[in-house]
Amino acid sequence: MTSDFENSALVLFSGGQDSTTCLAWALDRYKRVETVGFDYGQRHAVELDCRTTIRSNIAPLKEEWKDRLGEDHVLDIKVLGEIGETAMTRDVEITYEETGLPNTFVPGRNLIFFNFAAALAYRRGIKHLVGGMCETDYSGYPDCRDDTLKSLQATLNLGMEMRFVVHTPLMWIDKAETWKMAEELGGGPLISLIIEETHTCYIGDRKTKSEWGYGCGDCPACQLRKNGWNAWNNSS
Ligand code: ZN
């Protein structure tokens, strides 16, 4: 395989805090970095809108990142919206089901994302697949677990006869440490970019601004982001 293959990464990039931190992580390590986003009929297209702004602002943050950011791909997988009773695609309130999983859960969503990402990476000659899944701030998603993704890596490599490596840089850190990682990677300018341009809120609120960014402040995603920000600031 060529060194271009060895030095290339595809980042699952939603426009949220976690995947933006993962994009910075990849830009710091690989010479060619492409991004992929999924349009699965999410209720709020706001995250997808944020992606473009973040991409054009993140690469200039560091001299060595400038030439590394390559193409962006948005895959339409709206068929996911036909599958579940889910608060991500229908206008219903976020509640918790008997299983303990929030109704924002699209069963196996990350398995589906990684399968599409791997097929795309195969076509693009890319070895490293990067996702922002995390076990620490456990939100009840079994497809975010380390064992699930290790198993998926093996399956993808068997099924496509490839040597993909699945990376999850945030797997064992909490939200406070995610803020810290972003600062280490891109300093104050990356923190500002995350505050101003990334979107995590389940409600899709882009009007309410706090020190940690935009969002309602009450949904589970905002609470994680806010608590992580407070913990990071109190420790540094
Ligand atoms: Zn929110």
XYZ file of C-alpha atoms and ligand atoms in Angstrom:
237
model
C 0.000 0.000 0.000
C 1.146 3.526 -0.674
C 2.221 5.941 2.036
C -0.710 8.082 0.937
C -3.001 5.276 2.107
C -1.119 4.916 5.406
C -1.313 8.669 6.007
C -4.959 9.219 5.222
C -8.001 9.496 7.471
C -11.747 9.797 7.043
C -13.469 11.546 9.949
C -17.135 10.939 10.738
C -17.964 14.612 11.024
C -21.374 15.802 12.219
C -20.533 19.383 13.132
C -20.784 18.728 16.873
C -18.180 19.321 19.571
C -16.923 15.729 19.635
C -16.477 15.206 15.918
C -14.856 18.646 15.553
C -12.311 17.650 18.214
C -11.766 14.393 16.303
C -11.226 16.346 13.088
C -8.514 18.402 14.803
C -7.012 15.170 16.178
C -6.853 13.702 12.650
C -5.454 16.899 11.094
C -2.661 16.753 13.657
C -1.717 13.191 12.657
C -2.468 12.465 9.020
C -1.340 14.140 5.823
C -4.679 13.740 4.055
C -7.937 14.103 5.960
C -11.403 13.856 4.428
C -14.746 14.194 6.195
C -18.070 12.412 5.866
C -21.460 13.498 7.163
C -24.801 11.751 7.101
C -28.115 13.279 6.227
C -30.557 10.874 7.835
C -33.488 13.256 8.031
C -32.515 14.586 11.466
C -35.093 17.025 12.759
C -32.606 19.854 12.806
C -30.332 20.281 9.847
C -28.427 22.847 11.916
C -25.542 20.430 12.632
C -25.114 19.804 8.925
C -25.079 23.559 8.288
C -22.341 24.001 10.901
C -20.084 21.512 9.142
C -19.190 23.793 6.233
C -18.282 26.726 8.467
C -16.178 24.571 10.780
C -14.329 22.953 7.884
C -13.371 26.272 6.320
C -12.268 27.703 9.671
C -10.430 24.758 11.216
C -7.762 24.102 8.577
C -6.199 27.602 8.780
C -5.797 27.327 12.575
C -2.398 25.656 12.289
C 0.239 25.944 9.565
C 0.598 22.161 9.159
C -3.180 21.633 8.969
C -3.703 23.974 5.998
C -2.882 21.549 3.199
C -4.216 18.442 4.898
C -7.974 18.950 4.798
C -9.395 17.313 1.698
C -12.853 16.608 0.371
C -16.108 16.553 2.278
C -18.746 13.931 1.563
C -22.401 14.064 2.640
C -24.254 10.798 2.257
C -28.014 10.763 2.118
C -29.328 7.903 4.263
C -32.783 9.265 5.001
C -34.070 5.690 4.967
C -33.043 5.649 8.670
C -36.019 7.926 9.325
C -38.328 5.171 8.131
C -37.043 2.739 10.741
C -37.649 4.014 14.196
C -39.749 5.904 16.652
C -37.013 8.386 17.255
C -36.870 11.912 18.570
C -34.010 12.730 16.202
C -36.196 12.579 13.119
C -39.719 13.153 14.421
C -41.057 16.058 16.361
C -41.531 14.297 19.681
C -40.234 15.023 23.154
C -37.003 13.371 24.338
C -37.895 10.735 26.906
C -36.258 7.607 28.273
C -37.534 4.172 27.368
C -37.787 1.174 29.689
C -34.418 -0.047 28.425
C -32.855 3.162 29.806
C -32.080 4.317 26.283
C -33.266 7.781 25.252
C -35.801 7.796 22.415
C -33.213 9.771 20.413
C -31.575 6.407 19.864
C -31.615 5.150 16.271
C -30.812 1.458 16.761
C -27.318 0.655 15.522
C -26.869 4.079 13.966
C -23.097 4.098 14.391
C -22.804 0.632 12.858
C -24.580 1.961 9.786
C -22.426 5.111 9.690
C -19.186 3.127 9.890
C -20.268 0.711 7.164
C -20.940 3.611 4.785
C -17.752 5.369 5.884
C -15.672 2.240 5.265
C -17.146 1.737 1.792
C -16.347 5.371 1.018
C -12.829 5.038 2.485
C -12.264 1.978 0.324
C -13.110 4.009 -2.779
C -11.010 6.965 -1.620
C -7.956 4.865 -0.665
C -8.161 5.838 3.002
C -6.942 3.655 5.872
C -7.921 5.367 9.117
C -11.559 5.820 10.147
C -12.114 8.298 12.983
C -15.262 8.671 15.087
C -16.151 10.608 18.245
C -17.834 7.746 20.104
C -17.331 7.691 23.833
C -18.081 5.246 26.644
C -17.281 7.635 29.474
C -20.168 10.078 29.269
C -22.323 7.055 28.902
C -25.525 7.955 27.138
C -26.784 4.404 26.817
C -25.835 3.818 23.204
C -24.436 0.285 22.831
C -23.129 1.110 19.338
C -20.763 3.674 20.923
C -18.999 1.056 23.043
C -15.375 0.134 22.502
C -16.139 -3.594 22.156
C -18.760 -2.878 19.499
C -16.357 -0.797 17.425
C -13.426 -3.235 17.837
C -15.700 -5.980 16.595
C -16.909 -3.782 13.741
C -13.318 -3.043 12.676
C -12.675 -6.777 12.370
C -15.898 -7.261 10.401
C -15.204 -4.387 8.009
C -11.686 -5.661 7.325
C -12.958 -9.191 6.705
C -15.859 -8.067 4.546
C -13.875 -5.629 2.406
C -10.488 -7.389 2.601
C -8.828 -4.230 3.879
C -6.698 -3.027 6.776
C -8.857 -0.210 8.077
C -8.077 1.061 11.547
C -11.012 2.461 13.511
C -9.951 5.269 15.871
C -12.082 6.661 18.678
C -9.877 9.279 20.380
C -12.608 10.241 22.858
C -13.573 6.710 23.928
C -12.100 6.858 27.441
C -12.223 10.546 28.254
C -15.055 12.654 29.639
C -16.397 15.954 28.306
C -14.035 18.022 30.462
C -11.104 16.132 28.964
C -12.571 16.614 25.476
C -12.385 20.389 26.003
C -8.819 19.930 27.271
C -7.876 17.831 24.239
C -9.208 20.539 21.912
C -7.130 23.150 23.693
C -4.011 21.004 23.437
C -4.608 20.438 19.725
C -5.585 23.912 18.594
C -5.305 26.260 21.573
C -7.685 29.156 22.210
C -8.632 29.567 18.529
C -9.941 25.976 18.341
C -11.855 26.426 21.618
C -13.437 29.593 20.187
C -14.355 27.789 16.976
C -16.008 24.986 18.977
C -17.944 27.507 21.087
C -19.107 29.623 18.154
C -19.711 27.099 15.396
C -20.267 23.562 16.690
C -23.726 22.313 17.478
C -24.616 19.568 19.948
C -28.085 20.502 21.293
C -30.811 17.907 20.664
C -33.446 20.651 20.520
C -31.602 22.477 17.733
C -31.420 25.747 19.701
C -28.960 28.156 17.998
C -30.336 31.292 19.689
C -29.401 30.737 23.334
C -25.701 31.453 23.908
C -23.709 30.404 26.972
C -19.966 30.484 27.635
C -19.749 26.886 26.377
C -21.601 27.629 23.126
C -25.119 27.621 21.693
C -27.884 25.352 22.944
C -30.913 25.056 25.198
C -28.772 24.105 28.212
C -31.303 21.516 29.409
C -31.312 18.594 26.965
C -28.954 15.660 27.752
C -26.434 16.791 25.097
C -26.332 20.372 26.390
C -26.012 19.172 29.994
C -22.997 17.013 29.140
C -21.388 19.866 27.231
C -22.092 22.432 29.964
C -20.981 20.179 32.839
C -17.801 19.274 30.950
C -17.069 22.952 30.333
C -17.568 23.789 34.007
C -15.433 20.851 35.184
C -12.642 21.774 32.752
C -12.678 25.428 33.781
C -12.714 24.593 37.476
C -9.725 22.278 37.060
C -7.567 24.586 34.940
Zn -29.900 21.408 24.221
